[in-house]
XYZ file of C-alpha atoms in Angstrom:
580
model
C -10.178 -5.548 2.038
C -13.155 -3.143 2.890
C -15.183 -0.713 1.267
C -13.464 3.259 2.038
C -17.434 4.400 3.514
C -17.766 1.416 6.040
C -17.579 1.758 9.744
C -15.056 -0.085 9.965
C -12.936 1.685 7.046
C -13.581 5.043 8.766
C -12.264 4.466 12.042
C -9.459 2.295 10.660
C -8.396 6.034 8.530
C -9.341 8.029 11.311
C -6.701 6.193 14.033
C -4.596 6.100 11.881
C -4.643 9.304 10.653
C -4.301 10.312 14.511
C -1.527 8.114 14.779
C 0.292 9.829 11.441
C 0.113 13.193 12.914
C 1.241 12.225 16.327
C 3.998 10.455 14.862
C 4.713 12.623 12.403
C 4.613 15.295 14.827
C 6.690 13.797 17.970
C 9.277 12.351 15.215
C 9.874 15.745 12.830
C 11.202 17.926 15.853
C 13.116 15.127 17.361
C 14.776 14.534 13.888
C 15.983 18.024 13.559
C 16.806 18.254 16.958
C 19.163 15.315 17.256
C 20.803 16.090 13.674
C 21.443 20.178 15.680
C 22.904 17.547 18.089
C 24.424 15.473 16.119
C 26.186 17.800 13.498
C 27.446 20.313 16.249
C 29.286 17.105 18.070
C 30.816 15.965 14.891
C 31.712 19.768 14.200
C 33.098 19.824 17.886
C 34.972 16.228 17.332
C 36.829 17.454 14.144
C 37.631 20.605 15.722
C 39.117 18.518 18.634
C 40.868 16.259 16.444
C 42.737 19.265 15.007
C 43.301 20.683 17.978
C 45.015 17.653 18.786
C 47.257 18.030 15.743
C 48.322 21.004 16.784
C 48.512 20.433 20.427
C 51.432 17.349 19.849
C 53.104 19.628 17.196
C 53.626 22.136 19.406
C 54.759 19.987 22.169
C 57.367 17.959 20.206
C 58.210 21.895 18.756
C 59.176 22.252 22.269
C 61.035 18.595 23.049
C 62.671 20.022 19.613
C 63.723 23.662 20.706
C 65.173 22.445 24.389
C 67.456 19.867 22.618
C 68.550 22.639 20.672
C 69.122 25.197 23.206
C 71.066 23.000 25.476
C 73.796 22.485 22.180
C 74.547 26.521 23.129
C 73.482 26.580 27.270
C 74.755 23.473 28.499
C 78.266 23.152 29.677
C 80.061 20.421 30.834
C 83.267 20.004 33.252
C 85.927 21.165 31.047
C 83.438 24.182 30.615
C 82.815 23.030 26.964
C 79.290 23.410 24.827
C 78.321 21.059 22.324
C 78.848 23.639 19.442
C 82.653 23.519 21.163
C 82.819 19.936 20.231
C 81.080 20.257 17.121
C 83.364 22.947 15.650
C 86.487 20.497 16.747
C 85.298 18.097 14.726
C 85.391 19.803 11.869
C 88.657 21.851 12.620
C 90.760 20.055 14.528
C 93.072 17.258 13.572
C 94.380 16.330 17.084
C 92.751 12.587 17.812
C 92.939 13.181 21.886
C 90.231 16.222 21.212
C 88.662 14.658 18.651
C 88.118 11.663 21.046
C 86.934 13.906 23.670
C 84.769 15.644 21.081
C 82.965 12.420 20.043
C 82.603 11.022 23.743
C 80.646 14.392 24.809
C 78.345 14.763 22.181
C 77.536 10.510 22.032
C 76.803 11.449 25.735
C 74.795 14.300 24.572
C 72.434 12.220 22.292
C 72.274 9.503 24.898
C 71.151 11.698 28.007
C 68.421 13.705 25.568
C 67.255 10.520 24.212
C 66.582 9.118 27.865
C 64.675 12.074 28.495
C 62.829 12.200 25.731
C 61.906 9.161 25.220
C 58.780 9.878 23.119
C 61.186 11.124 20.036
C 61.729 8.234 17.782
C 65.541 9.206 16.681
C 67.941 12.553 17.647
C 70.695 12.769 15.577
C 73.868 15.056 15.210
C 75.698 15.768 12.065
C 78.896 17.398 11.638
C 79.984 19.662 9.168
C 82.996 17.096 8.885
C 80.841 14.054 8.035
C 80.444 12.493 11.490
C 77.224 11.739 12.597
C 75.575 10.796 16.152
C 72.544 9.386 16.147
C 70.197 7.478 18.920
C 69.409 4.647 16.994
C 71.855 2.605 14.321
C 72.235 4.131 11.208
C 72.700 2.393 7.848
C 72.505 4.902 5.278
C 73.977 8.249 5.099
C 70.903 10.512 3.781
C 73.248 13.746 3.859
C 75.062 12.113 1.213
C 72.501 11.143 -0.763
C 71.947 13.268 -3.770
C 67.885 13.572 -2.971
C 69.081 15.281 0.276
C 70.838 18.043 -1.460
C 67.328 19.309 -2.232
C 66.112 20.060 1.610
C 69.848 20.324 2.680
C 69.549 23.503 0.855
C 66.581 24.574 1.900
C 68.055 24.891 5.540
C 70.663 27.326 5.428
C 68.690 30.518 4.601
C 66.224 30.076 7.333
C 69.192 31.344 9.632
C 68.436 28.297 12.908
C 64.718 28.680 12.033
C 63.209 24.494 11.724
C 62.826 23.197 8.601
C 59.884 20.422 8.619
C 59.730 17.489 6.115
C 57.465 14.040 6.089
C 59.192 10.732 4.756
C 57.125 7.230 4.561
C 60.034 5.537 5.936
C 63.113 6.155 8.338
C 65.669 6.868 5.703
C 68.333 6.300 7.546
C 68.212 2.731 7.350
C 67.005 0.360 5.113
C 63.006 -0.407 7.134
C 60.244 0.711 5.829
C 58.770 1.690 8.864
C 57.380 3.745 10.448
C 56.707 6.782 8.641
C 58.327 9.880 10.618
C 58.265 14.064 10.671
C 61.647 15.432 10.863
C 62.621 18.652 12.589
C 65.885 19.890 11.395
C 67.632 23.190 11.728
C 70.714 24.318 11.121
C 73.410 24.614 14.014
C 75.221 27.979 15.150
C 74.368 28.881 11.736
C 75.287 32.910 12.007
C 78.994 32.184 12.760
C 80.603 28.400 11.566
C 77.353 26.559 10.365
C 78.629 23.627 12.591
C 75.906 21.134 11.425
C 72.591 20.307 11.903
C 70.478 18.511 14.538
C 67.461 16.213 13.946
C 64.580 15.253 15.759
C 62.741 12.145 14.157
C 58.495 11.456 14.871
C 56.787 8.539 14.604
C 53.772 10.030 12.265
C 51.411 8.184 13.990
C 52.108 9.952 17.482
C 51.313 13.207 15.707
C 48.118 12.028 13.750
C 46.442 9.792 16.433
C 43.838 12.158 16.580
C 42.742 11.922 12.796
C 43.361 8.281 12.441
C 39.577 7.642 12.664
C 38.712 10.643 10.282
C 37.631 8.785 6.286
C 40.370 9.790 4.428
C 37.854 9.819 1.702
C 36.241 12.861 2.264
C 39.040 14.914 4.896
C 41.974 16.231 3.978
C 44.727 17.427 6.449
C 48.055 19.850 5.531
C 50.324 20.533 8.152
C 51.843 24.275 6.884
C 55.163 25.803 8.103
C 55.704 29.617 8.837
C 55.925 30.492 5.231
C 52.954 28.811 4.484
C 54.666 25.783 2.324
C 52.554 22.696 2.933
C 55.184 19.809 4.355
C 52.512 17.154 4.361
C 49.455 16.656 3.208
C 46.752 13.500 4.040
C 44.671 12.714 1.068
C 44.524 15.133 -1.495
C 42.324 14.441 -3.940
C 40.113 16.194 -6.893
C 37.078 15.333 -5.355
C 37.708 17.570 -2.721
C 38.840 20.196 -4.547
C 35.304 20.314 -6.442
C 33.866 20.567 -3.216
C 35.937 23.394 -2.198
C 34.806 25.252 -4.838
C 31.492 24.836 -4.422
C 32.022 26.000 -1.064
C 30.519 22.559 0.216
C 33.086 22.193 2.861
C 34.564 22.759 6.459
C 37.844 24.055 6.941
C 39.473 23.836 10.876
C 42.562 25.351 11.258
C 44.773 25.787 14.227
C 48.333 27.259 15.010
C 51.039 25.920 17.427
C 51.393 28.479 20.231
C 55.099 29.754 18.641
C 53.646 29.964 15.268
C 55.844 27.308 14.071
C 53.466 25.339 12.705
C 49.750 25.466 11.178
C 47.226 22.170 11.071
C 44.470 22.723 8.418
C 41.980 20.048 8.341
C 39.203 20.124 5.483
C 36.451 18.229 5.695
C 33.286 17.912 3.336
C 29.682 18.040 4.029
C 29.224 14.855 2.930
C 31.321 13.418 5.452
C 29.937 15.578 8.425
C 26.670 14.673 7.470
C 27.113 10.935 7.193
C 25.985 10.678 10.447
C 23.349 13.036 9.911
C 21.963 10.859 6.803
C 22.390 7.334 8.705
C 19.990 8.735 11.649
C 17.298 9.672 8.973
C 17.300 6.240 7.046
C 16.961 5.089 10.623
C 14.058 7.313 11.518
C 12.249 6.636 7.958
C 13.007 2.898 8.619
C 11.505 2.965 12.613
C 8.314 4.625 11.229
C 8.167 2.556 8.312
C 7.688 -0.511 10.376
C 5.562 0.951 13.125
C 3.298 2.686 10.617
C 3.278 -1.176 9.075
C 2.753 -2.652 12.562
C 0.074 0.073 13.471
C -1.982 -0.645 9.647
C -2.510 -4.574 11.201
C -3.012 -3.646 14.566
C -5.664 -1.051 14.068
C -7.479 -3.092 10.950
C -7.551 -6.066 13.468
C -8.711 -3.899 16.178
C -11.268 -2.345 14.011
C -12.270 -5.750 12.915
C -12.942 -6.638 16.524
C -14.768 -3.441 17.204
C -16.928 -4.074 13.761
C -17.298 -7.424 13.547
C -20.768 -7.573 15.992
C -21.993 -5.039 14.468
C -21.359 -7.156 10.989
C -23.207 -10.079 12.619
C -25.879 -8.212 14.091
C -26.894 -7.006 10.163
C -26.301 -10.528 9.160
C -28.629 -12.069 11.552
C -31.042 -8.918 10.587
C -30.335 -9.902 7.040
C -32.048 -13.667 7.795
C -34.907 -12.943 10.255
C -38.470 -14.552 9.122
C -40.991 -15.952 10.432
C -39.307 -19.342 11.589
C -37.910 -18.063 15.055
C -34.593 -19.030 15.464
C -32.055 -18.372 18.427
C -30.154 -15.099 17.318
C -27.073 -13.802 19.019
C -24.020 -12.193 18.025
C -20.717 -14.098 19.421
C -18.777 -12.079 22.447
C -15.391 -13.242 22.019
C -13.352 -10.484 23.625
C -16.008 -10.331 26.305
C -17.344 -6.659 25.346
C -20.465 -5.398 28.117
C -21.445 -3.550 24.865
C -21.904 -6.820 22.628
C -23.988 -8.299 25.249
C -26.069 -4.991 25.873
C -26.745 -4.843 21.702
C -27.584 -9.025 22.240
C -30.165 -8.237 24.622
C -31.808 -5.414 22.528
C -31.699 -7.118 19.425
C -33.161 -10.285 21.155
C -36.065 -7.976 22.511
C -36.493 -6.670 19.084
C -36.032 -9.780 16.773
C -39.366 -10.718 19.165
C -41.040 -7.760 18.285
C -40.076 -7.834 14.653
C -41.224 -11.600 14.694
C -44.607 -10.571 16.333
C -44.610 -7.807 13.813
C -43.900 -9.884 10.591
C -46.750 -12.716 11.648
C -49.233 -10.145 11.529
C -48.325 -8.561 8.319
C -47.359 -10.773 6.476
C -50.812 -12.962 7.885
C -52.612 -10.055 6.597
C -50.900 -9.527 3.278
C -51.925 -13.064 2.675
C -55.386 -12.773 3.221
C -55.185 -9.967 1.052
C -53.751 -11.369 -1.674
C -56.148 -14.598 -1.127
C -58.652 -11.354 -2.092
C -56.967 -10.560 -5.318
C -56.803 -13.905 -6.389
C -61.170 -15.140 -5.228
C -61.962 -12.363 -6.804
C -60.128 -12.570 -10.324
C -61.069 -16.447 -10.631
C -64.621 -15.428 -9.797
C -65.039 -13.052 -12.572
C -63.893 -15.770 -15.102
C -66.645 -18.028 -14.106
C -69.484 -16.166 -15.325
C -67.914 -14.699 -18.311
C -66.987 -18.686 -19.613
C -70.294 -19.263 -19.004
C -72.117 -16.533 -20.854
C -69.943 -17.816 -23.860
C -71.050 -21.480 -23.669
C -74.664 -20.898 -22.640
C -74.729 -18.591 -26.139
C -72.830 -21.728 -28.173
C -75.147 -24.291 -26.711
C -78.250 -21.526 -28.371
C -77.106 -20.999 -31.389
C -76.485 -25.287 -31.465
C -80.271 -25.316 -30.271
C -81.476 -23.370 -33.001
C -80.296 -25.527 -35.187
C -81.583 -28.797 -33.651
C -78.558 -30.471 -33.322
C -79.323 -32.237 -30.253
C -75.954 -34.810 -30.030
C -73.873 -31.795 -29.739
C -75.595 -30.249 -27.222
C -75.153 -33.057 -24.746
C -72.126 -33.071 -25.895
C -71.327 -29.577 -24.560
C -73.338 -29.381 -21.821
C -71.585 -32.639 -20.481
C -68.310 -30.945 -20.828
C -69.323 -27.783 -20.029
C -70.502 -29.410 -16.663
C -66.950 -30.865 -16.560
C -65.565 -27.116 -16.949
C -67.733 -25.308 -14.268
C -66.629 -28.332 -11.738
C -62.882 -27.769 -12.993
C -62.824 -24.194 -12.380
C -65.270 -23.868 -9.340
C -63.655 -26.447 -7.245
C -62.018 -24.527 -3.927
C -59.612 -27.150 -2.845
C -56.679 -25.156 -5.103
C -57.041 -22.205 -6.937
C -53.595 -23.966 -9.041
C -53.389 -26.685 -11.301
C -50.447 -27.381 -13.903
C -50.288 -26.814 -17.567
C -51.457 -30.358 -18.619
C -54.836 -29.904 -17.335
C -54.883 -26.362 -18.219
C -53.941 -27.392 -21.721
C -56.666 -30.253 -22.028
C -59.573 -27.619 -20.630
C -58.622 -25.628 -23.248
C -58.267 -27.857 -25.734
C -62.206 -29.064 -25.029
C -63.035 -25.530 -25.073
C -61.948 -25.136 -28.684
C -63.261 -28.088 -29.964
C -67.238 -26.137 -28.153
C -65.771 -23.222 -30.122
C -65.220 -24.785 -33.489
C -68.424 -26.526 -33.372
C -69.848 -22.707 -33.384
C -67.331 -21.216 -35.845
C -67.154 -24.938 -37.918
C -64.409 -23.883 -40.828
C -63.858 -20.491 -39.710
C -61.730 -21.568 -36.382
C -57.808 -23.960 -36.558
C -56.069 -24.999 -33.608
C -53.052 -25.946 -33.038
C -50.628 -26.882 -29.421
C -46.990 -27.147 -29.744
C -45.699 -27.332 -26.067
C -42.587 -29.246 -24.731
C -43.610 -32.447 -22.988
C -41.347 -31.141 -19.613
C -43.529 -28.091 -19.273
C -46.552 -30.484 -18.753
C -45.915 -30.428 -14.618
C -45.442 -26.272 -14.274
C -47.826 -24.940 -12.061
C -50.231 -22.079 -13.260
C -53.637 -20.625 -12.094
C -57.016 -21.869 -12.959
C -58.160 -20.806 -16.096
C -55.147 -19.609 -17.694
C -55.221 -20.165 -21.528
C -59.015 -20.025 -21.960
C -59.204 -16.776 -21.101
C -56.303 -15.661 -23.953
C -58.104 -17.749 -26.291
C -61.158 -16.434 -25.987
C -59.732 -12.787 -26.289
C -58.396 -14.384 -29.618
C -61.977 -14.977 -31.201
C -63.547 -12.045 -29.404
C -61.413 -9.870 -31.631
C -59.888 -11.685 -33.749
C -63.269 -12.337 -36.251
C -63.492 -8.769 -37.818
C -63.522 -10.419 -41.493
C -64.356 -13.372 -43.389
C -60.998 -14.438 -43.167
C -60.829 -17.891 -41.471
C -58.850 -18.137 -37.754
C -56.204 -19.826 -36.935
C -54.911 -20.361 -33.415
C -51.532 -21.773 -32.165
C -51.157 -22.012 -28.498
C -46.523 -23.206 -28.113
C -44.508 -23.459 -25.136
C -40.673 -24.217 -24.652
C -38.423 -24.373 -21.877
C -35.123 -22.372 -22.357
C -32.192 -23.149 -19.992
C -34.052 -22.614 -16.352
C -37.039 -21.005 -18.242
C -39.860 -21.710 -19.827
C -41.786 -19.766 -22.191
C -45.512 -20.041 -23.190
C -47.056 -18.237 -26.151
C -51.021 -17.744 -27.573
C -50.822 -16.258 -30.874
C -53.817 -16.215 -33.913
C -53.834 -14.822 -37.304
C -56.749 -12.366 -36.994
C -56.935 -8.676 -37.440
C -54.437 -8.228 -34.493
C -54.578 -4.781 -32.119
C -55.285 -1.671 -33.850
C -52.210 0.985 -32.975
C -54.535 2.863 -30.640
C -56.073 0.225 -28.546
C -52.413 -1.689 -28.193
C -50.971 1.130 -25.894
C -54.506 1.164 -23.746
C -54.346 -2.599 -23.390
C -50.643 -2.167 -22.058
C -51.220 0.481 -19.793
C -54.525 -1.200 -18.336
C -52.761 -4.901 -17.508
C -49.505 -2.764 -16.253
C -51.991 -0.379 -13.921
C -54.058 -3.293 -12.397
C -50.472 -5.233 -11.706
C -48.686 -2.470 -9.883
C -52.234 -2.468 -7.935
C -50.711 -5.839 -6.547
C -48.104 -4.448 -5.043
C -50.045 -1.891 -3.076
C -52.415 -2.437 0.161
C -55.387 -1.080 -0.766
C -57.885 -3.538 -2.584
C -57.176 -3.825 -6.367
C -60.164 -2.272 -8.743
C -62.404 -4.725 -9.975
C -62.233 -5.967 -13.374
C -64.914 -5.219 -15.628
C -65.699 -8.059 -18.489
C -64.206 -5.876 -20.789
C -60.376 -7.057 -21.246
C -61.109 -9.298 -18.373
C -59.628 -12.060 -19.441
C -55.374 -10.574 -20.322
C -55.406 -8.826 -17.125
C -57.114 -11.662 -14.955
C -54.431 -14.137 -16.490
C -51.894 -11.502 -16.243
C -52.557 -10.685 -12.229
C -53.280 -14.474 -11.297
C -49.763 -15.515 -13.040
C -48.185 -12.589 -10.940
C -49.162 -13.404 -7.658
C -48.491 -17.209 -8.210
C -45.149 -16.350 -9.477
C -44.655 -14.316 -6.893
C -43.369 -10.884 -9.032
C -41.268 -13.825 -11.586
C -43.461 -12.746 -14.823
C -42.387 -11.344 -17.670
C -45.052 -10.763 -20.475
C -45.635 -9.064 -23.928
C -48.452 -8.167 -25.706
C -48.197 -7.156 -29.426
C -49.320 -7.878 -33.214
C -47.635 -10.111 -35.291
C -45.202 -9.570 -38.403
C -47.773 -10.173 -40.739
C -50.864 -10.578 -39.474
C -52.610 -11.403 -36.049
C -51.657 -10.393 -32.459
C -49.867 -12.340 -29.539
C -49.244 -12.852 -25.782
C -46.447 -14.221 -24.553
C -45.714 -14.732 -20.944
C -42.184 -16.366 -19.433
C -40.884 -17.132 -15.701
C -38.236 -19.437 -13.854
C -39.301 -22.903 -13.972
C -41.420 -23.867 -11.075
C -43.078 -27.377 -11.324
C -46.642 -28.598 -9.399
């Protein structure tokens, strides 16, 4: 993407980095606060929903105890209670009361059930087997032998209720709705006359825990001696929670005490909510922290990116002078105030350049006169002592001979118009200048060129192989031992290599290091502005080649100077290809 110390990187972390912390730090405290928020409504909630339990317990406790109270209070014209008719129906065999009896008390269930119309069934049972009842009944459940169970349960509580939960209404054959029962035993301290029951739709009761997850609640409804009469989802995973205390319990009593609605509830559950807001939180910041990594890296793009073209258009000033400006898309006053500065400096830097690099030229024009001057004389001290020692000897042919060609040299290597030439003319100078040589040295001096035909157009200085070859029988004749020179070139891939090796005494261990340090001193020189030192004749002719290859190749060369395996020394010098 970008590298972590660019401009563009830094501000990119630093915004966002600001952005983290703001977010981080508005979003924290308003997570905690809204789960306070959250979990003390949904505390509050179950609370109410227990409350609300209790609160339609206690009122159908009420509906319950009036119905029961008027059996005793309420009178009618003969002057008769209920309990009156009751106990004739179980003692009396005369049909006319009998009659009366069961008229008074159908009237009884009739009236209540108008009034309270929110009970789902009141019914009546006699001692003697009759029953009254609000709705139809199909089945007898007090002579069922799974009603002798509770039946017996409600005599010793002396007219106190007796509270029981069935799926279905048992006395017929639907299996709906599922009801609570109040039942209690009538005039139960004198006759035990019967018993009344008051039948509740379940779901009247529960309506306010219908929503609850049954999964992690649990709700008992309790009578006065604490015996649980129904209980809503039991189950062992709540029980391990209780006892790891990872719970809430609400509990509240009907105002007579009748009745007790315990509601447990685990964490889990309570904190449902609690969770659900915090994947919602980590999911909002998620995808603005997403949205706010694009928007800031293209904003810090937009902020960068003229200061990215500015270095690029530094990056390709020179001397041609070009129209430079840096694109103001967004329509920034800073991008045009940095357009006009840099076009006010790319003038002065052009100005600037001309001149130095106008007088780095001319300077290394210098270098370059005055190496190929020094060559000039130094060739010519050499032939003007061959064309002697041919004169002593009287051999006339070969000194026109060399004269005419060393005419041909002098105009070869004193002509101004280039101080360049390739390697094919180079190569034929030199090859003349051997065949002067070996008319001096006669048997004593072998030649030999083995360059590749391609490297016959590269371009190299004036005067580039004599030199080397000289050096070669300057030192190489220490002995009697005949010299043999082998001047080889090759081009490798985009390369090319040339090579000037002889079999003569080679460099002695001492001078090699001297003659390294002098040709690497007098090339760094180059790179300086002060004027080079001159070169003296002695080792002229390596570091004159050396220098003059250097500034042609323009800092390309690579060179080594050393002795061979067995015998003899060698220069080898390699660049890029670069033809005339």
């Amino acid at each position: 993407m970008f590298s972590s110390s660019s401009l563009r990187a830094k501000l990119f972390l630093t915004y966002m980095l600001i952005i983290l912390v703001c977010t981080l730090g508005v979003s924290i405290p308003s997570y905690f606060y809204i789960k306070e928020n959250i979990e003390s409504s949904t505390l509050s909630n179950l609370e109410q929903s227990v409350q609300g339990v209790s609160d339609q317990l206690n009122a159908y406790q009420n509906e319950f105890d009036n119905i029961s109270t008027q059996l005793y209070l309420n009178y009618d014209a003969a002057g008769n209670t209920m309990i009156h008719y009751l106990n004739v129906l179980n003692t009396s065999a005369d049909s006319i009361e009998r009659l009366k009896a069961t008229q008074s008390l159908d009237k009884f269930i009739q009236i209540n059930s108008s009034i309270y119309q929110d009970l789902y069934r009141i019914t009546l049972y006699a001692n003697s087997g009759l029953l009254f009842s609000s709705k139809p009944i199909v089945n007898n459940i007090y002579e069922s032998e799974a009603s002798q169970t509770w039946i017996s349960l409600i005599a010793p509580l002396r007219g106190n209720t007796f509270y029981r939960y069935s799926t279905h209404d048992e006395w017929t054959n639907e299996q709906q709705p599922s009801v609570f029962s109040f039942i209690r035993a009538i005039d139960p301290n004198d006759q035990q006359s019967g018993y009344i029951e008051v039948q509740i739709k379940a779901a009247d009761i529960l309506a306010s825990v219908d929503s609850l997850n049954r999964e992690g609640s649990q709700l008992r409804l309790l009578d006065d001696k604490g015996n649980a009469f129904y209980t809503m989802k039991a189950n062992e995973e709540l029980k391990i929670a209780s006892n790891n205390r990872d719970f809430y319990t609400f509990t509240k009593t009907t105002s007579k005490k009748y009745i007790v609605a315990e509601l447990t509830v685990t964490k889990d559950l309570v904190l449902a909510p609690i969770r659900l807001l915090r994947n919602i939180f980590i999911a909002s910041l998620a995808v603005f922290l997403i949205f706010s990594v694009f928007f800031l890296s293209f904003l810090a793009k937009i902020l960068i990116n003229p200061l990215i073209k500015l270095k690029s258009s530094i990056d390709r000033i020179d001397l041609v002078d070009k129209p430079l400006g840096i694109e103001n898309k967004y329509k920034m006053n800073e991008v045009d105030q940095i357009n006009r500065a840099f076009r006010i400096m790319n003038d002065r830097l052009q100005h600037s350049l001309q001149q130095i690099i106008q007088f780095r030229t001319l300077q290394l024009q210098s270098h370059f006169d005055t190496l190929q001057s020094q060559i000039n004389p130094h060739f010519l001290f050499n032939m003007l002592g061959v064309i002697q020692a041919l004169s002593d000897k009287g051999d006339t042919e070969k000194i026109n001979k060399i004269t005419s060609n060393l005419a041909d040299f002098l105009r070869y290597s004193s002509a101004t118009s280039s101080p360049v030439t390739s390697l094919k003319q180079e190569i034929e100078l030199t090859r003349k200048y051997l065949e002067l040589m070996k008319s001096r040295y006669l048997y004593r001096l072998e030649y030999s060129f083995d360059l590749d035909q391609q490297m016959n157009d590269l371009i190299v200085p004036k005067l580039t192989l004599q030199p080397l070859v000289e050096n070669s029988l300057q030192h190489g004749f220490r002995d009697a031992h005949p010299l043999n020179i082998r001047i080889s070139g090759k081009i490798v891939g985009d390369r090319w290599e040339l090579t000037v090796q002889d079999d003569g005494i080679g460099f002695s261990e001492t001078v090699l290091p001297t003659i390294r340090d002098k040709v690497e001193s007098y090339l760094q020189q180059l790179d300086t502005i002060a004027q080079g030192d001159r070169l003296g004749f002695g080792g002229m002719g390596l570091c004159s080649t050396l220098a003059r290859m250097q500034l042609i190749l323009k800092n390309q060369l690579h060179y080594t100077v050393g002795n061979n395996v067995n015998r003899g020394a060698y220069i080898t010098m390699s660049s890029n290809i670069k033809f005339l």
